[in-house]
Short mmCIF file of C-alpha atoms and ligand atoms in Angstrom, two decimals:
data_model
loop_
_atom_site.label_atom_id
_atom_site.label_comp_id
_atom_site.label_asym_id
_atom_site.label_seq_id
_atom_site.Cartn_x
_atom_site.Cartn_y
_atom_site.Cartn_z
CA MET A 1 98.55 140.51 130.82
CA ARG A 2 95.92 138.85 128.95
CA VAL A 3 96.95 135.46 127.44
CA MET A 4 95.03 134.75 123.96
CA VAL A 5 94.55 131.15 123.39
CA VAL A 6 94.45 130.30 119.91
CA THR A 7 92.43 127.19 119.02
CA ARG A 8 92.65 125.72 115.62
CA ARG A 9 89.35 125.10 114.42
CA LYS A 10 88.66 121.52 113.13
CA ARG A 11 87.80 121.25 109.70
CA PRO A 12 84.44 119.86 108.85
CA MET A 13 84.40 116.51 107.14
CA PRO A 14 83.58 116.96 103.32
CA VAL A 15 80.39 115.25 101.95
CA ASP A 16 81.16 111.54 101.60
CA LEU A 17 78.85 109.61 99.25
CA LEU A 18 79.52 106.41 101.21
CA THR A 19 77.54 108.21 104.17
CA VAL A 20 74.56 108.97 101.92
CA PRO A 21 71.73 106.59 102.92
CA LEU A 22 70.98 103.74 100.42
CA LEU A 23 73.62 104.93 97.97
CA GLY A 24 76.33 104.56 100.31
CA ARG A 25 75.08 101.25 101.33
CA PHE A 26 75.10 100.21 97.87
CA LEU A 27 78.44 101.32 96.91
CA ARG A 28 79.83 99.39 99.93
CA TRP A 29 78.32 96.25 98.75
CA ARG A 30 80.71 93.77 97.31
CA HIS A 31 78.81 93.10 94.14
CA ALA A 32 78.05 96.84 93.43
CA ARG A 33 80.53 97.38 90.58
CA THR A 34 79.42 94.02 88.95
CA THR A 35 75.81 95.04 89.37
CA LEU A 36 76.55 98.32 87.22
CA GLN A 37 78.83 96.33 84.91
CA VAL A 38 76.27 93.43 83.72
CA PRO A 39 73.61 95.76 82.33
CA LEU A 40 76.31 97.71 80.47
CA LEU A 41 77.75 94.24 79.00
CA LEU A 42 74.39 93.13 77.89
CA LEU A 43 73.57 96.58 76.09
CA SER A 44 77.24 96.10 74.47
CA LEU A 45 76.50 92.58 73.28
CA LEU A 46 73.22 94.13 71.73
CA LEU A 47 75.21 96.81 70.23
CA LEU A 48 77.61 94.51 68.67
CA ASP A 49 74.74 92.46 67.15
CA ASP A 50 72.78 95.32 65.71
CA GLY A 51 75.95 96.83 64.55
CA PHE A 52 77.05 93.81 62.58
CA PHE A 53 73.72 92.23 61.65
CA GLY A 54 71.18 95.31 61.91
CA PRO A 55 70.16 98.15 59.49
CA GLN A 56 73.18 100.18 58.59
CA LEU A 57 71.25 103.47 58.80
CA ALA A 58 72.90 104.96 62.01
CA PRO A 59 69.75 106.42 63.47
CA GLU A 60 67.81 103.14 63.41
CA ASN A 61 70.63 101.04 64.76
CA LEU A 62 71.73 100.53 68.46
CA ALA A 63 75.28 100.94 67.25
CA GLY A 64 74.54 104.25 65.64
CA VAL A 65 72.86 105.90 68.64
CA LEU A 66 73.84 104.18 72.03
CA PRO A 67 77.50 105.03 72.03
CA TRP A 68 77.34 108.24 70.14
CA VAL A 69 74.35 109.92 71.94
CA GLN A 70 73.29 108.35 75.31
CA TRP A 71 76.71 106.80 76.29
CA ARG A 72 78.74 110.07 75.69
CA GLY A 73 76.14 112.05 77.48
CA PHE A 74 76.02 109.84 80.51
CA LEU A 75 79.97 109.74 80.56
CA ILE A 76 80.36 113.45 80.45
CA LEU A 77 77.40 114.20 82.81
CA GLY A 78 78.68 111.54 85.34
CA LEU A 79 82.09 113.54 85.15
CA LEU A 80 80.41 116.70 85.84
CA ILE A 81 78.14 115.55 88.69
CA VAL A 82 80.47 112.78 90.36
CA GLY A 83 83.54 111.65 88.71
CA ASN A 84 84.71 108.84 86.62
CA LEU A 85 81.36 106.93 86.80
CA PHE A 86 82.01 105.22 83.44
CA CYS A 87 85.15 103.44 84.40
CA MET A 88 83.31 102.33 87.58
CA SER A 89 80.73 100.51 85.41
CA CYS A 90 82.88 99.69 82.54
CA PRO A 91 81.63 96.57 80.76
CA PHE A 92 84.94 95.55 79.43
CA MET A 93 86.00 94.88 83.05
CA LEU A 94 83.87 91.54 82.98
CA PRO A 95 85.89 89.92 80.02
CA ARG A 96 88.96 91.22 81.50
CA ARG A 97 88.30 89.47 84.79
CA LEU A 98 87.70 86.21 82.79
CA ALA A 99 90.96 86.72 81.18
CA LYS A 100 92.86 86.95 84.33
CA LYS A 101 91.48 83.51 85.35
CA LEU A 102 92.09 81.85 81.88
CA LEU A 103 95.52 83.55 81.17
CA PRO A 104 98.57 83.80 82.99
CA ALA A 105 98.47 87.55 83.75
CA ASN A 106 101.96 87.52 85.33
CA ARG A 107 103.95 89.63 83.04
CA THR A 108 105.09 93.17 83.99
CA TRP A 109 104.02 96.05 81.48
CA PRO A 110 107.15 97.05 79.61
CA ARG A 111 109.12 99.94 81.54
CA MET A 112 109.28 102.18 78.34
CA LEU A 113 105.37 101.89 77.95
CA ARG A 114 104.65 102.99 81.52
CA LEU A 115 103.76 106.75 80.29
CA LYS A 116 100.80 107.96 78.72
CA TRP A 117 102.38 108.49 75.08
CA LEU A 118 100.95 105.16 73.70
CA ALA A 119 97.57 105.99 75.07
CA THR A 120 97.81 109.68 73.66
CA GLY A 121 98.60 108.03 70.31
CA VAL A 122 95.85 105.73 70.53
CA LEU A 123 93.64 108.77 71.26
CA VAL A 124 94.95 110.82 68.37
CA ILE A 125 94.19 107.83 65.90
CA PHE A 126 90.72 107.24 67.39
CA PHE A 127 89.76 110.99 66.76
CA TYR A 128 91.18 110.92 63.31
CA ALA A 129 89.43 107.91 62.42
CA TYR A 130 86.12 109.14 64.01
CA GLU A 131 86.24 112.24 61.37
CA ALA A 132 87.89 110.41 58.54
CA PHE A 133 85.71 107.30 58.49
CA SER A 134 82.47 109.10 59.96
CA LEU A 135 82.36 106.36 62.62
CA TRP A 136 79.08 107.86 64.23
CA ALA A 137 77.39 107.14 60.90
CA SER A 138 78.49 103.49 60.35
CA PRO A 139 77.11 101.16 62.85
CA LEU A 140 79.26 98.42 61.31
CA LEU A 141 82.51 100.38 62.03
CA THR A 142 81.29 101.22 65.52
CA ALA A 143 80.60 97.59 66.29
CA TRP A 144 84.23 96.85 65.04
CA VAL A 145 85.69 99.34 67.46
CA ALA A 146 83.76 98.08 70.14
CA LEU A 147 84.84 94.33 69.57
CA ALA A 148 88.31 95.69 69.26
CA TYR A 149 88.05 97.14 72.78
CA PHE A 150 86.98 93.85 74.23
CA VAL A 151 89.86 91.96 72.53
CA ALA A 152 92.28 94.41 73.49
CA ALA A 153 91.40 94.51 77.21
CA PHE A 154 90.95 90.64 77.38
CA VAL A 155 94.47 89.91 75.72
CA ILE A 156 96.36 92.82 77.54
CA ASP A 157 95.11 92.16 81.13
CA GLY A 158 95.12 88.40 80.28
CA PHE A 159 99.01 88.45 79.87
CA PHE A 160 99.95 91.51 82.22
CA GLN A 161 99.86 92.01 85.84
CA GLY A 162 97.41 94.55 87.42
CA ALA A 163 95.20 97.15 85.34
CA ALA A 164 97.95 97.76 82.56
CA PHE A 165 95.12 98.07 79.80
CA CYS A 166 93.26 100.70 81.86
CA LYS A 167 96.41 102.66 83.04
CA TYR A 168 98.34 102.69 79.83
CA VAL A 169 96.19 101.97 76.82
CA CYS A 170 92.39 102.69 77.02
CA PRO A 171 91.64 105.81 75.41
CA ILE A 172 88.24 106.10 77.23
CA GLY A 173 89.97 105.67 80.45
CA GLN A 174 92.56 108.67 79.75
CA PHE A 175 89.83 110.87 78.75
CA ASN A 176 88.10 110.07 81.93
CA PHE A 177 91.21 110.47 83.96
CA VAL A 178 92.09 114.08 82.66
CA ASN A 179 88.29 115.36 82.66
CA SER A 180 87.68 113.94 86.08
CA LEU A 181 90.58 116.52 87.26
CA ALA A 182 87.60 118.85 87.27
CA SER A 183 85.12 116.65 88.92
CA PRO A 184 83.35 117.52 92.33
CA PHE A 185 84.37 113.97 93.98
CA GLU A 186 87.57 111.81 94.69
CA ILE A 187 88.34 108.69 96.26
CA LYS A 188 90.43 109.46 99.15
CA VAL A 189 91.42 108.82 102.95
CA ARG A 190 89.13 110.08 105.62
CA GLN A 191 91.63 110.34 108.48
CA PRO A 192 95.43 110.57 107.47
CA ASP A 193 96.39 109.69 110.99
CA VAL A 194 94.61 106.39 110.69
CA CYS A 195 96.71 105.58 107.59
CA ALA A 196 99.94 106.39 109.62
CA ARG A 197 99.18 104.03 112.27
CA CYS A 198 98.02 101.39 109.59
CA THR A 199 100.46 98.56 109.41
CA THR A 200 98.96 96.37 106.65
CA LYS A 201 98.45 98.67 103.87
CA ASP A 202 95.54 96.56 102.44
CA CYS A 203 94.50 99.26 100.13
CA ILE A 204 97.53 98.76 97.87
CA HIS A 205 98.45 95.19 98.72
CA GLY A 206 95.02 93.63 98.74
CA ARG A 207 93.44 91.72 101.63
CA TYR A 208 94.40 88.27 102.27
CA ALA A 209 92.62 85.25 104.21
CA GLU A 210 95.12 86.06 107.00
CA ALA A 211 96.40 89.45 107.96
CA ALA A 212 99.16 90.55 105.42
CA PRO A 213 102.73 91.10 106.64
CA ILE A 214 103.86 94.26 107.99
CA ARG A 215 105.35 95.84 105.10
CA ARG A 216 105.31 99.45 103.62
CA PRO A 217 104.99 99.48 99.79
CA SER A 218 108.29 100.39 98.22
CA PRO A 219 108.34 102.88 95.28
CA ILE A 220 109.04 99.72 92.96
CA ASP A 221 105.86 98.30 94.29
CA LEU A 222 103.83 101.10 93.38
CA GLN A 223 105.26 101.69 89.82
CA THR A 224 105.64 97.99 88.75
CA ARG A 225 103.24 96.04 91.13
CA THR A 226 105.88 93.23 90.97
CA GLN A 227 105.24 91.86 94.27
CA VAL A 228 101.44 91.76 93.91
CA PRO A 229 99.92 88.41 93.29
CA ASP A 230 99.52 87.31 89.91
CA GLY A 231 96.01 87.50 88.51
CA LYS A 232 95.50 83.83 87.87
CA SER A 233 96.66 81.94 91.17
CA GLN A 234 95.29 84.88 93.39
CA ARG A 235 97.99 84.08 95.93
CA ASP A 236 100.65 85.90 97.62
CA PRO A 237 104.04 84.71 95.77
CA GLY A 238 105.80 85.32 99.04
CA THR A 239 103.57 83.61 101.63
CA GLY A 240 100.87 81.50 99.39
CA ARG A 241 98.08 83.03 101.22
CA ARG A 242 94.69 83.49 99.36
CA LEU A 243 93.87 87.19 98.11
CA ILE A 244 90.25 87.84 99.11
CA GLN A 245 90.10 91.24 97.93
CA ASN A 246 92.23 93.30 95.51
CA GLY A 247 94.21 96.49 96.21
CA CYS A 248 94.53 99.20 93.79
CA GLU A 249 95.51 97.48 90.51
CA LEU A 250 96.60 101.00 89.13
CA GLY A 251 99.20 101.44 91.93
CA LEU A 252 97.59 104.15 93.66
CA PHE A 253 98.59 103.98 97.46
CA GLN A 254 95.90 105.83 99.28
CA GLU A 255 98.01 107.29 101.90
CA ARG A 256 99.88 109.26 98.97
CA LYS A 257 97.12 109.42 96.44
CA VAL A 258 95.96 112.85 95.24
CA GLY A 259 93.25 113.43 93.07
CA ASN A 260 91.50 111.39 90.29
CA LEU A 261 94.44 110.94 87.98
CA ASP A 262 94.42 107.08 87.01
CA CYS A 263 91.78 106.36 89.36
CA THR A 264 88.89 104.23 87.84
CA PHE A 265 86.63 104.49 90.89
CA CYS A 266 86.75 100.73 90.88
CA LEU A 267 86.03 100.95 94.61
CA ASP A 268 88.74 98.09 95.43
CA CYS A 269 90.77 100.32 98.02
CA ILE A 270 87.37 100.99 99.82
CA HIS A 271 86.69 97.25 100.26
CA ALA A 272 90.21 96.43 100.90
CA CYS A 273 90.68 99.00 103.79
CA PRO A 274 90.42 97.24 107.03
CA HIS A 275 89.94 100.42 108.90
CA ASP A 276 87.22 101.99 106.69
CA ASN A 277 89.16 104.82 106.05
CA VAL A 278 88.62 105.54 102.39
CA GLY A 279 85.66 107.57 101.20
CA ILE A 280 84.34 109.33 97.96
CA LEU A 281 84.78 112.85 99.09
CA ALA A 282 83.72 116.13 97.95
CA ARG A 283 86.07 118.85 96.87
CA VAL A 284 86.31 122.00 95.01
CA PRO A 285 86.30 120.90 91.13
CA THR A 286 89.83 121.56 89.58
CA SER A 287 91.55 122.18 93.14
CA GLU A 288 93.79 119.38 92.57
CA LEU A 289 95.34 121.29 89.79
CA TRP A 290 96.23 124.21 92.16
CA ASP A 291 99.02 122.36 93.93
CA ASP A 292 101.48 119.78 92.68
CA PRO A 293 102.77 117.33 95.23
CA ARG A 294 104.23 114.21 94.43
CA ARG A 295 101.30 111.67 93.94
CA SER A 296 101.39 108.14 94.22
CA SER A 297 102.08 106.33 91.05
CA VAL A 298 101.88 109.52 89.11
CA GLY A 299 104.62 111.74 90.43
CA ARG A 300 104.36 115.49 90.00
CA LEU A 301 102.19 116.72 87.10
CA GLY A 302 104.60 119.51 86.35
CA GLU A 303 107.33 116.85 85.54
CA ARG A 304 105.00 114.72 83.45
CA THR A 305 105.37 115.94 79.71
CA ASP A 306 103.55 112.90 78.43
CA LEU A 307 100.59 113.79 80.82
CA ALA A 308 100.71 117.34 79.79
CA ALA A 309 100.69 116.21 75.92
CA LEU A 310 97.54 113.82 76.75
CA ALA A 311 95.72 116.91 78.45
CA LEU A 312 96.46 119.05 75.38
CA VAL A 313 95.65 116.50 72.86
CA LEU A 314 92.14 116.24 74.51
CA VAL A 315 91.65 120.17 74.89
CA CYS A 316 92.49 120.33 70.86
CA ALA A 317 90.47 117.31 70.09
CA THR A 318 87.26 118.66 71.72
CA PHE A 319 87.48 121.87 69.74
CA LEU A 320 88.56 119.78 66.44
CA ASN A 321 85.69 117.33 67.07
CA ALA A 322 83.17 120.29 67.14
CA PHE A 323 84.76 121.96 64.27
CA GLY A 324 84.21 118.77 62.25
CA MET A 325 80.32 119.01 62.82
CA VAL A 326 79.69 122.71 61.70
CA ALA A 327 78.98 123.88 58.30
CA PRO A 328 82.22 126.03 57.85
CA VAL A 329 84.46 122.85 57.88
CA TYR A 330 83.21 121.82 54.48
CA ALA A 331 84.40 125.48 53.13
CA VAL A 332 87.68 124.90 54.81
CA GLU A 333 88.06 121.57 53.38
CA GLN A 334 87.19 122.72 49.70
CA TRP A 335 89.83 125.46 50.32
CA LEU A 336 92.44 123.08 51.30
CA ALA A 337 91.69 120.82 48.55
CA GLY A 338 92.23 123.61 45.88
CA LEU A 339 95.42 124.68 47.73
CA LEU A 340 96.82 121.24 48.05
CA GLY A 341 95.56 120.14 44.67
CA THR A 342 94.05 117.09 46.25
CA THR A 343 90.69 115.50 46.62
CA SER A 344 91.68 113.03 49.42
CA GLU A 345 89.57 113.73 52.43
CA ALA A 346 92.06 111.79 54.71
CA LEU A 347 94.94 114.01 53.66
CA ILE A 348 92.78 117.13 54.21
CA LEU A 349 91.68 115.93 57.64
CA LEU A 350 95.32 115.24 58.32
CA VAL A 351 96.33 118.78 57.49
CA ILE A 352 93.47 120.08 59.71
CA PHE A 353 94.59 117.89 62.73
CA GLY A 354 98.28 118.95 62.26
CA VAL A 355 97.20 122.62 62.47
CA GLY A 356 94.82 122.02 65.20
CA PHE A 357 97.28 119.86 67.50
CA GLY A 358 100.14 122.25 66.50
CA ALA A 359 98.68 125.37 67.61
CA LEU A 360 98.73 124.87 71.29
CA PRO A 361 102.45 124.03 71.62
CA LEU A 362 103.15 127.26 69.47
CA ALA A 363 100.78 129.08 71.85
CA ALA A 364 102.74 127.80 74.70
CA TRP A 365 105.98 129.02 73.34
CA ALA A 366 104.28 132.65 72.77
CA SER A 367 102.92 132.82 76.16
CA ARG A 368 106.19 132.03 77.84
CA THR A 369 107.97 134.81 75.71
CA LEU A 370 105.23 137.19 76.95
CA ALA A 371 105.61 136.04 80.50
CA GLY A 372 109.12 137.00 80.26
CA SER A 373 110.15 133.82 81.69
CA ARG A 374 113.76 132.32 81.40
CA GLU A 375 112.75 128.80 82.45
CA PRO A 376 112.95 126.29 79.78
CA PHE A 377 109.96 126.23 77.41
CA LEU A 378 109.13 122.64 78.07
CA ALA A 379 109.07 123.23 81.86
CA VAL A 380 106.74 126.24 81.55
CA ALA A 381 104.47 124.41 78.99
CA THR A 382 104.45 121.18 80.85
CA ARG A 383 103.33 122.84 84.20
CA SER A 384 100.96 125.46 82.52
CA SER A 385 99.09 123.07 79.95
CA TYR A 386 96.84 121.83 82.75
CA ALA A 387 95.38 125.20 83.11
CA LEU A 388 93.50 124.53 79.51
CA VAL A 389 91.86 121.40 80.89
CA PRO A 390 88.64 123.14 82.60
CA VAL A 391 87.95 124.88 79.29
CA GLY A 392 88.32 121.88 77.33
CA PHE A 393 86.14 120.00 79.66
CA GLY A 394 83.53 122.88 79.47
CA MET A 395 83.75 122.35 75.75
CA TRP A 396 83.28 118.59 75.82
CA LEU A 397 80.35 118.96 78.22
CA ALA A 398 78.61 121.64 75.68
CA HIS A 399 79.14 119.23 72.83
CA TYR A 400 78.30 115.97 74.44
CA SER A 401 75.31 117.28 76.31
CA PHE A 402 73.98 118.96 73.02
CA HIS A 403 73.88 115.43 71.38
CA PHE A 404 72.36 114.02 74.52
CA LEU A 405 69.81 116.73 74.89
CA THR A 406 68.62 116.60 71.31
CA GLY A 407 68.71 112.84 70.77
CA ALA A 408 68.60 110.97 74.23
CA LEU A 409 65.08 109.69 73.56
CA THR A 410 66.09 107.99 69.97
CA ILE A 411 66.98 104.82 72.15
CA VAL A 412 63.02 104.32 72.33
CA PRO A 413 62.29 103.88 68.62
CA VAL A 414 65.36 101.90 67.85
CA ALA A 415 64.84 99.56 71.02
CA GLN A 416 61.19 99.11 69.33
CA SER A 417 62.65 98.60 65.92
CA PHE A 418 65.36 96.15 67.33
CA LEU A 419 62.96 93.95 69.31
CA ALA A 420 60.57 93.89 66.31
CA GLY A 421 63.25 92.81 64.03
CA LEU A 422 63.53 89.82 66.61
CA GLY A 423 59.89 89.02 66.36
CA LEU A 424 59.17 90.83 69.51
CA PRO A 425 57.06 93.64 68.86
CA GLY A 426 55.65 93.95 72.24
CA LEU A 427 56.96 97.64 72.62
CA GLY A 428 54.70 98.70 69.68
CA ALA A 429 55.48 100.43 66.31
CA PRO A 430 58.67 102.47 66.44
CA ARG A 431 58.12 106.03 67.19
CA TRP A 432 60.68 107.89 65.21
CA GLY A 433 59.78 111.20 65.82
CA LEU A 434 61.17 110.81 69.63
CA GLY A 435 64.57 112.44 70.21
CA PRO A 436 64.93 115.71 72.30
CA LEU A 437 64.95 115.97 75.97
CA VAL A 438 64.61 119.73 76.17
CA PRO A 439 63.18 122.45 73.94
CA ALA A 440 65.64 123.59 71.38
CA SER A 441 65.47 127.11 72.72
CA TRP A 442 67.26 125.76 75.81
CA LEU A 443 70.35 124.18 73.99
CA LEU A 444 72.41 127.20 73.48
CA PRO A 445 71.99 128.78 76.88
CA ILE A 446 73.04 125.46 78.36
CA GLU A 447 75.96 125.01 76.26
CA LEU A 448 77.13 128.63 76.99
CA VAL A 449 76.87 128.13 80.67
CA PHE A 450 79.13 124.78 80.46
CA LEU A 451 81.83 126.55 78.22
CA GLU A 452 82.03 129.93 80.53
CA ALA A 453 81.98 127.67 83.41
CA GLY A 454 85.01 125.79 82.11
CA LEU A 455 86.71 129.31 81.08
CA PHE A 456 86.29 130.39 84.60
CA GLY A 457 87.89 127.30 85.89
CA SER A 458 90.84 127.88 83.55
CA TRP A 459 91.38 131.28 84.61
CA LEU A 460 91.44 130.02 88.16
CA VAL A 461 93.80 127.37 87.50
CA ALA A 462 96.28 129.43 85.36
CA TYR A 463 96.40 131.85 88.16
CA ARG A 464 97.08 129.44 90.90
CA ILE A 465 99.58 127.59 88.86
CA SER A 466 101.59 130.69 88.15
CA ARG A 467 101.31 131.74 91.92
CA ARG A 468 102.58 128.29 92.82
CA ALA A 469 105.51 128.68 90.53
CA ARG A 470 106.70 132.08 92.26
CA ALA A 471 108.36 131.48 95.53
CA ASP A 472 107.22 135.06 96.67
CA GLY A 473 103.86 134.96 94.88
CA THR A 474 104.60 138.32 92.94
CA GLY A 475 103.97 138.53 89.45
CA ALA A 476 101.52 135.71 89.44
CA LEU A 477 98.94 137.53 87.64
CA PRO A 478 100.84 138.96 84.57
CA ALA A 479 102.48 135.22 84.38
CA SER A 480 99.06 133.54 84.15
CA LEU A 481 97.73 136.12 81.60
CA PRO A 482 99.00 134.53 78.57
CA TRP A 483 97.36 131.34 79.57
CA ALA A 484 94.25 132.98 80.46
CA LEU A 485 94.10 134.84 76.98
CA LEU A 486 94.83 131.31 75.35
CA ALA A 487 91.96 129.91 77.34
CA ALA A 488 89.54 132.89 76.49
CA ALA A 489 90.73 132.54 72.72
CA LEU A 490 89.69 128.80 72.83
CA ALA A 491 86.30 129.67 74.70
CA GLY A 492 85.65 132.39 71.98
CA PHE A 493 86.40 129.87 69.29
CA GLY A 494 83.94 127.34 71.13
CA VAL A 495 81.22 130.07 71.47
CA TRP A 496 81.62 130.56 67.56
CA LEU A 497 81.42 126.80 66.89
CA LEU A 498 78.10 126.66 69.11
CA LEU A 499 76.51 129.36 67.22
CA GLN A 500 77.03 127.50 63.74
CA PRO A 501 74.39 125.01 62.48
CA THR A 502 75.40 121.42 63.59
CA GLU A 503 75.12 118.09 62.33
CA MET A 504 72.59 115.91 64.48
CA ARG A 505 74.49 112.93 64.71
CA GLY A 506 72.41 110.02 65.57
CA THR A 507 69.14 111.53 64.99
CA PHE A 508 66.67 111.88 61.99
CA ILE A 509 66.80 115.73 62.53
CA GLY A 510 68.86 117.47 59.83
CA GLY A 511 70.35 114.10 58.45
CA GLY A 512 73.95 113.62 59.09
S1 LIG B 601 93.65 103.42 103.47
FE1 LIG B 601 93.32 101.92 104.90
S2 LIG B 601 94.63 100.25 104.17
FE2 LIG B 601 95.39 102.03 103.17
S3 LIG B 601 96.95 102.86 104.57
FE3 LIG B 601 94.92 103.92 104.87
S4 LIG B 601 94.28 102.81 106.71
FE4 LIG B 601 95.69 101.46 105.89
S1 LIG B 602 91.68 100.88 94.06
FE1 LIG B 602 92.80 102.43 92.86
S2 LIG B 602 91.59 103.06 91.16
FE2 LIG B 602 90.20 101.73 92.44
S3 LIG B 602 88.91 103.46 93.50
FE3 LIG B 602 90.85 103.05 94.84
S4 LIG B 602 92.46 104.30 94.13
FE4 LIG B 602 90.86 104.39 92.61
#
């Protein structure tokens, strides 16, 4: 009798950015993050100066172009190509680091605020204010928003432990966390068995001048960070030993971390791990949405109504934001003004936002009914809402890349004008005609590719979520159909939006 020996093939290690020549060396360097943050901090200071004291015509002002054209483009392309690169190089972190030295930084973040509701509310207010006060057209208001950011990060992290601002408040961070679910890289352990043998768990506790005591982090540690050293003294409250490298300030314990949620790509865990066991590993984009294991400091996505609401707000916001830029929005506003008998733009926008943000929960209810499910509405809606993240990401990509590709070079004349205003005309006379990066005929095909790729991702995730929810796997396709149709309807709306004449914000082309 022949005996067949079945050998399990070892999975090849995924691509790890830390092993790429030069790039990997740079990222492992202790000061890599600071090196990225300093130029952005300097640019932010120039933005504040020009926003408060420069010309108030947006296309001529650093505060009118840098955040709304170049920065948004880099942010979204970074998410597409790698992951959460903006948080990695975030300029707000430098004053925050100073706050940790100057202020006590010893309070625990209130338990009732340890969900995403606060950040979701801040995001809704921001998107509303963006339209209601035309933030992109006002360098002064843009400068105030940037200043408010610096102050909020300084105060919150100056009084609270860990990275409370990033995790629970920062709207840019939440935007990055949700959209990085579709990114192709994540910070992850290379060899799980090395973690199983690791006794110090420095990736979460931080590294001390001497080896840390053997102690596994308790769930309380991971949630509240109460036993980590306070930011000011940088000493372990139990042993008094000096901290030489932070562990994860967002409470993500590498051994049980899954995916990109709440990860700021700060690299602290990479520097802290004494076994060089954390990498920046490639993966299939959106794959972390296919399964729903319990994630460190996050829990299960299907049980996090607040996270699902955050994801839905971002999906709605991308379509509302794009709708606010096309010509038909004015006809809708006029029609609503007549219907409501008001001329208040704020009120009209409130109605448009109410309808926009209310449409998806309604659709969730309809899809559950169509799927014939008896599960509670909230459970189905919470679990399935994440299926819309890829199509939302596709629309953000289409929208922000449009502004970037049509206006990236506006930074040249604005910088020339800014320096001339300081009495430094070395860059020559401003060349106001500069702007586009690619011919106009390329724009629509590029935008459509992004949007359709997002739609395909949503179909895939909707199917995988439905399959996961059914023990025997049967009926997954019909159950996912309503969500697939909803994603297709959103993408169809997106295509219609992309075909409309658009305001060229931050450029001279077309005004606006
Ligand atoms: S990532 Fe490093 S420090 Fe953290 S558990 Fe694994 S081996 Fe230990
Ligand atoms: S320390 Fe935490 S937030 Fe920073 S890269 Fe590691 S897992 Fe992400």
